[in-house]
Amino acid sequence: MQDYRTLKILDRFEKVFSNLGVDYKVMRRILQVKLTMDGRRVPTIFSQNSGKQVKETTNQYIKSLWIYVFFGLFLIPFILLGNHYLFQMSIFYGIFTIFIMTSLISDFSSVLLDIRDRNILYPKPVDRRTISTAKMVHVFIYLSFLTIALAGIPLIVGFIRHGFLFFILSFVNIIFIDLLIVILTAFIYMFILQFFDGEKLKDIINYVQIGLSLGIMVGYQLLIRSFDLFNFTITFQAKWWQLFIFPMWYGANTELVMNGNIQPLFILLTVLSVLIPLISIWVYIKLNPTFEQNLQKLTYHGKAKERKQSMINRFILKVLCPTKEERSFFRFASLMMKNERDFKLKVYPSLGFSIVIPFLFFINGINNDFEQLSKGNSYFSIYFSLIIIPTIIVLLKFSGKYKGAWIYKAAPIQQLKPMFSAVIKAFLFKLYLPVYLFLSVLFIWIFGVRILPDLLVVFINACIYAVLCFMMLPKTIPFSESFDYYNQNNKTAILLGLMVIVAVFAGLHYISTLIHFGIYLYLVIAIVGLALLWKAAFNISWENIEG
Amino acid sequence: MEEIILSIHDLQKSYGRKEVLKGVSLEVKRGEIIGYIGANGAGKSTTIKIMLGIESDYRGEVKIFGHDISNGDITYKRKIGYVPEIAEVYDNLTGHEYLTFIGEMYGLDFDLADYKAKSLMELFGIGEVYHSRIASYSKGMRQKLLIISSLLHNPELIFFDEPINGLDANSVMIFKEIMTQLAAQGKTIFYSSHIMDVVEKISSRIILLMDGKVVADGTFDELKEQNTEGSLEQIFNELTGFNEHKELGTRFVSVVGEM
């Protein structure tokens, strides 16, 4: 186990910790173990393209910080812009808060919520104060890295642009904001655990992770396109709810100090900016024992209510899957897609992304010339939502709980056809259709009901596409491999080739709109094509299976 | 007089409204191997967790090595070893990293902990995975690792909560031998398990817990005298008032046969 530079810096404060009654040597050792474990965890921000080639010595976490440095660069314009500190810095601190908080929840929850500590460390002759201080210092180390990565360069720019006073003020503000974020996150966990059990909390954390991944995917796209967003008009009107937006407190204190703009409201906000962090520290220390107690609930699995299938669902299922085997695989596959957290973390961001991409192509049109846009045929950009299909079909073979796959071998499964067709159906109806319906509603709102037949055609095309992808990609038993092997053998060429097919679909579709009633003809052809293709696609025996 | 290592007096503990322990009292002398048995949910693990300071907030008195453990002094833990029921470990560490860490938590020197951990792993037949991540271990390997981690610091009092879970028959024999020799050296062992014939063979005294209370306490022979049945399993059934196994089994099998 390596010795960390961070710990060597910490060594200088040994006296401080000893005076607090902390066994420094033990705490240092605990931290060393924790940092080693952190290095082996793959941060969410990287999880989109993780491979097996993780090397022992390179800390994945430190590497992920570069992405935050990159995002930090986008904060610089808010500092350079001018002297409207209230406005600029409120946005600056707001974005900063969102980044730190999502990252804290998605990657550091495991630290805040680690109940192994309790079972592993409590029986050892180590006193509670040392354990809890180690936890605090651990969070502190993590937060300082993150904060420096994100705000370091912007602060230096601020120093050059606005001077030393600005730098010091921002520095102190950021420390206060960090404090507030940690305590706020702890309060949120405390709140959730008070009312729900651990499973619910894990779900919520999972959704934050999904949101972070999606946010980063979309963020790249938007940041590049959004520079014209910066010509905003700056008017400020005091509203009561602004009192609750804490990044604004810090914007206000910057305004107060830098511009000497002494308004009663600004004074109030400035007072809040100092007072609330201090009060929350005190409350946190008071409530920490309750928090630790509630953490025990993480292991507790409450009695869940039995969910009955509604008649409608049963009926739909019967229509979708005529045979019994197919129905049971469909049910299993949809449950896996809905409940397996690792799978969701990998797949749901892409689903979200497929909602966003079609809009990226006419985003400027929405603002400028809505009339013209809604009459045109930009709705063809909905075809871009298809490009996630091959990626997800590849992902269908993975699962965080891949070890459960022994059941396929143990159970007397003779025909693989129902299994594969059910999994593709489950993907189309449980994952793709909801996304597509949502997109359709938005598109109909923009382009009018006239595009309804087109939307139908696109969906049928999506189904055909999914089947084609399935046929061309190597076949593996669904949910049977570890995500560690994702991206191991590169299939980029196949995936790019498959994207060409989307273009062909879109082209044919476009030609059909040139003919009178051509779209309906195309619809009929597509449905027949899908039916024929479906019959042929899934005749697979065990010999065709890879791995 | 023999030295009393551990004494519990009228121990009560509840989670919310649910009372788990309803006044447990017992005393353990040096060198004893206590078989601590009871049905699922009887409160065995809770008792052990309280003695280790994992659970606090109990009523009653717990004294270990003659000192009340509720006074905040934790030095008593230096002489205690513990194998938990649920194998929670930092499994993204290697065996080497985890064991040296645990050793150091007990105040061992890194090199000594490393040497002992390595030798013990080798003796237990899992030396080759010493530098592999624990996450890759089989169930038996993990259990062996836990047993080693509980003994590194040569404890006086050892709590084993289902320690032979997942161990093969040969390893169980090694483990039983280890326990007997430790006890002969004057170590005290508190052994909790559901596997009755192992408990019957190795325990010098058996304590049976039911619904948060001690319902039997004595050597196997004493228990046999008090009860009509022969084996510990049967005594267990009798004391816990359970005699429906035949009927339940029959009904179970008949449901299995339904088509």
Short mmCIF file of N, CA and C in Angstrom, two decimals, chain A residues 344-412:
data_model
loop_
_atom_site.label_atom_id
_atom_site.label_comp_id
_atom_site.label_asym_id
_atom_site.label_seq_id
_atom_site.Cartn_x
_atom_site.Cartn_y
_atom_site.Cartn_z
N LYS A 344 -28.86 0.32 -14.79
CA LYS A 344 -29.49 1.62 -14.97
C LYS A 344 -28.46 2.72 -15.12
N LEU A 345 -27.40 2.61 -14.30
CA LEU A 345 -26.37 3.65 -14.34
C LEU A 345 -25.71 3.71 -15.71
N LYS A 346 -25.58 2.58 -16.38
CA LYS A 346 -24.95 2.57 -17.68
C LYS A 346 -25.94 2.96 -18.79
N VAL A 347 -27.18 2.52 -18.65
CA VAL A 347 -28.12 2.62 -19.77
C VAL A 347 -28.97 3.89 -19.72
N TYR A 348 -29.44 4.25 -18.53
CA TYR A 348 -30.38 5.37 -18.47
C TYR A 348 -29.80 6.69 -18.97
N PRO A 349 -28.52 7.00 -18.69
CA PRO A 349 -28.00 8.26 -19.25
C PRO A 349 -28.12 8.30 -20.77
N SER A 350 -27.85 7.16 -21.44
CA SER A 350 -27.98 7.16 -22.90
C SER A 350 -29.42 7.42 -23.30
N LEU A 351 -30.35 6.82 -22.54
CA LEU A 351 -31.76 7.04 -22.84
C LEU A 351 -32.09 8.53 -22.74
N GLY A 352 -31.61 9.13 -21.67
CA GLY A 352 -31.85 10.56 -21.48
C GLY A 352 -31.23 11.37 -22.60
N PHE A 353 -30.03 10.91 -22.99
CA PHE A 353 -29.31 11.61 -24.06
C PHE A 353 -30.10 11.56 -25.35
N SER A 354 -30.77 10.43 -25.58
CA SER A 354 -31.52 10.30 -26.84
C SER A 354 -32.73 11.24 -26.86
N ILE A 355 -33.14 11.69 -25.68
CA ILE A 355 -34.20 12.71 -25.67
C ILE A 355 -33.62 14.05 -26.08
N VAL A 356 -32.38 14.27 -25.67
CA VAL A 356 -31.80 15.60 -25.87
C VAL A 356 -31.27 15.79 -27.29
N ILE A 357 -30.62 14.75 -27.86
CA ILE A 357 -29.94 14.98 -29.15
C ILE A 357 -30.86 15.54 -30.23
N PRO A 358 -32.06 14.98 -30.42
CA PRO A 358 -32.87 15.52 -31.54
C PRO A 358 -33.07 17.03 -31.45
N PHE A 359 -33.08 17.55 -30.22
CA PHE A 359 -33.33 18.99 -30.08
C PHE A 359 -32.10 19.83 -30.38
N LEU A 360 -30.93 19.20 -30.19
CA LEU A 360 -29.70 19.98 -30.38
C LEU A 360 -29.61 20.51 -31.79
N PHE A 361 -30.31 19.84 -32.73
CA PHE A 361 -30.14 20.22 -34.12
C PHE A 361 -31.01 21.39 -34.53
N PHE A 362 -32.00 21.70 -33.71
CA PHE A 362 -32.73 22.92 -34.07
C PHE A 362 -32.95 23.83 -32.87
N ILE A 363 -32.01 23.74 -31.92
CA ILE A 363 -32.18 24.52 -30.69
C ILE A 363 -32.23 26.01 -30.96
N ASN A 364 -31.45 26.46 -31.92
CA ASN A 364 -31.46 27.89 -32.24
C ASN A 364 -32.76 28.30 -32.90
N GLY A 365 -33.33 27.36 -33.67
CA GLY A 365 -34.60 27.63 -34.34
C GLY A 365 -35.71 27.93 -33.35
N ILE A 366 -35.70 27.25 -32.22
CA ILE A 366 -36.78 27.44 -31.24
C ILE A 366 -36.82 28.90 -30.78
N ASN A 367 -35.64 29.46 -30.56
CA ASN A 367 -35.62 30.83 -30.08
C ASN A 367 -35.91 31.84 -31.19
N ASN A 368 -35.37 31.57 -32.38
CA ASN A 368 -35.41 32.60 -33.41
C ASN A 368 -36.69 32.58 -34.24
N ASP A 369 -36.94 31.47 -34.88
CA ASP A 369 -38.00 31.48 -35.86
C ASP A 369 -38.91 30.27 -35.67
N PHE A 370 -39.71 30.32 -34.62
CA PHE A 370 -40.52 29.17 -34.26
C PHE A 370 -41.51 28.80 -35.36
N GLU A 371 -42.11 29.84 -35.94
CA GLU A 371 -43.11 29.64 -37.00
C GLU A 371 -42.56 28.77 -38.12
N GLN A 372 -41.42 29.23 -38.62
CA GLN A 372 -40.82 28.55 -39.76
C GLN A 372 -40.40 27.13 -39.40
N LEU A 373 -39.87 26.99 -38.20
CA LEU A 373 -39.42 25.69 -37.73
C LEU A 373 -40.57 24.69 -37.73
N SER A 374 -41.73 25.12 -37.21
CA SER A 374 -42.82 24.18 -37.03
C SER A 374 -43.44 23.76 -38.37
N LYS A 375 -43.18 24.55 -39.40
CA LYS A 375 -43.71 24.15 -40.71
C LYS A 375 -42.72 23.26 -41.47
N GLY A 376 -41.50 23.32 -41.09
CA GLY A 376 -40.46 22.61 -41.85
C GLY A 376 -40.41 21.13 -41.51
N ASN A 377 -39.36 20.48 -41.96
CA ASN A 377 -39.26 19.06 -41.62
C ASN A 377 -38.04 18.75 -40.76
N SER A 378 -37.76 19.64 -39.83
CA SER A 378 -36.68 19.36 -38.88
C SER A 378 -37.02 18.19 -37.98
N TYR A 379 -38.29 17.76 -38.02
CA TYR A 379 -38.68 16.65 -37.15
C TYR A 379 -37.94 15.37 -37.50
N PHE A 380 -37.32 15.36 -38.67
CA PHE A 380 -36.52 14.19 -39.01
C PHE A 380 -35.37 13.96 -38.03
N SER A 381 -35.05 15.00 -37.29
CA SER A 381 -33.98 14.84 -36.30
C SER A 381 -34.35 13.83 -35.22
N ILE A 382 -35.62 13.43 -35.18
CA ILE A 382 -36.00 12.40 -34.20
C ILE A 382 -35.29 11.09 -34.51
N TYR A 383 -34.83 10.93 -35.72
CA TYR A 383 -34.07 9.73 -36.06
C TYR A 383 -32.78 9.62 -35.24
N PHE A 384 -32.32 10.76 -34.75
CA PHE A 384 -31.10 10.71 -33.94
C PHE A 384 -31.32 9.95 -32.63
N SER A 385 -32.58 9.84 -32.23
CA SER A 385 -32.82 9.07 -31.00
C SER A 385 -32.56 7.59 -31.23
N LEU A 386 -32.45 7.17 -32.48
CA LEU A 386 -32.20 5.75 -32.77
C LEU A 386 -30.74 5.35 -32.54
N ILE A 387 -29.87 6.35 -32.54
CA ILE A 387 -28.45 5.96 -32.50
C ILE A 387 -28.04 5.34 -31.17
N ILE A 388 -28.89 5.45 -30.15
CA ILE A 388 -28.52 4.79 -28.89
C ILE A 388 -28.90 3.31 -28.91
N ILE A 389 -29.71 2.90 -29.86
CA ILE A 389 -30.19 1.51 -29.84
C ILE A 389 -29.06 0.49 -29.88
N PRO A 390 -28.11 0.59 -30.83
CA PRO A 390 -27.04 -0.41 -30.82
C PRO A 390 -26.25 -0.44 -29.51
N THR A 391 -25.96 0.73 -28.96
CA THR A 391 -25.21 0.78 -27.69
C THR A 391 -25.95 0.01 -26.61
N ILE A 392 -27.25 0.23 -26.54
CA ILE A 392 -28.00 -0.43 -25.46
C ILE A 392 -28.13 -1.92 -25.74
N ILE A 393 -28.28 -2.30 -27.01
CA ILE A 393 -28.35 -3.74 -27.32
C ILE A 393 -27.05 -4.42 -26.90
N VAL A 394 -25.93 -3.73 -27.08
CA VAL A 394 -24.66 -4.29 -26.61
C VAL A 394 -24.69 -4.43 -25.09
N LEU A 395 -25.25 -3.41 -24.44
CA LEU A 395 -25.25 -3.40 -22.97
C LEU A 395 -26.17 -4.45 -22.36
N LEU A 396 -27.11 -4.94 -23.15
CA LEU A 396 -28.09 -5.88 -22.58
C LEU A 396 -27.45 -7.13 -22.01
N LYS A 397 -26.25 -7.47 -22.47
CA LYS A 397 -25.66 -8.70 -21.96
C LYS A 397 -24.97 -8.49 -20.62
N PHE A 398 -24.85 -7.23 -20.20
CA PHE A 398 -24.15 -6.97 -18.95
C PHE A 398 -25.11 -6.81 -17.78
N SER A 399 -24.57 -7.04 -16.61
CA SER A 399 -25.35 -6.80 -15.41
C SER A 399 -24.39 -6.70 -14.24
N GLY A 400 -24.75 -5.91 -13.25
CA GLY A 400 -23.94 -5.85 -12.03
C GLY A 400 -24.07 -7.15 -11.26
N LYS A 401 -25.17 -7.86 -11.51
CA LYS A 401 -25.41 -9.11 -10.79
C LYS A 401 -25.26 -10.29 -11.75
N TYR A 402 -24.21 -10.19 -12.60
CA TYR A 402 -24.05 -11.19 -13.65
C TYR A 402 -23.88 -12.61 -13.12
N LYS A 403 -23.48 -12.69 -11.84
CA LYS A 403 -23.23 -14.02 -11.28
C LYS A 403 -24.50 -14.87 -11.22
N GLY A 404 -25.64 -14.18 -11.20
CA GLY A 404 -26.90 -14.92 -11.16
C GLY A 404 -27.17 -15.70 -12.44
N ALA A 405 -26.35 -15.48 -13.47
CA ALA A 405 -26.63 -16.06 -14.77
C ALA A 405 -26.45 -17.57 -14.83
N TRP A 406 -25.93 -18.17 -13.77
CA TRP A 406 -25.79 -19.63 -13.78
C TRP A 406 -27.14 -20.31 -14.00
N ILE A 407 -28.20 -19.59 -13.66
CA ILE A 407 -29.53 -20.17 -13.77
C ILE A 407 -29.87 -20.57 -15.20
N TYR A 408 -29.30 -19.81 -16.17
CA TYR A 408 -29.58 -20.15 -17.58
C TYR A 408 -29.07 -21.54 -17.92
N LYS A 409 -27.92 -21.86 -17.33
CA LYS A 409 -27.34 -23.15 -17.63
C LYS A 409 -28.04 -24.25 -16.84
N ALA A 410 -28.45 -23.90 -15.62
CA ALA A 410 -29.04 -24.90 -14.75
C ALA A 410 -30.48 -25.23 -15.14
N ALA A 411 -31.20 -24.21 -15.62
CA ALA A 411 -32.59 -24.44 -15.95
C ALA A 411 -32.71 -25.14 -17.31
N PRO A 412 -33.75 -25.95 -17.47
CA PRO A 412 -33.89 -26.67 -18.75
C PRO A 412 -34.42 -25.77 -19.86
#
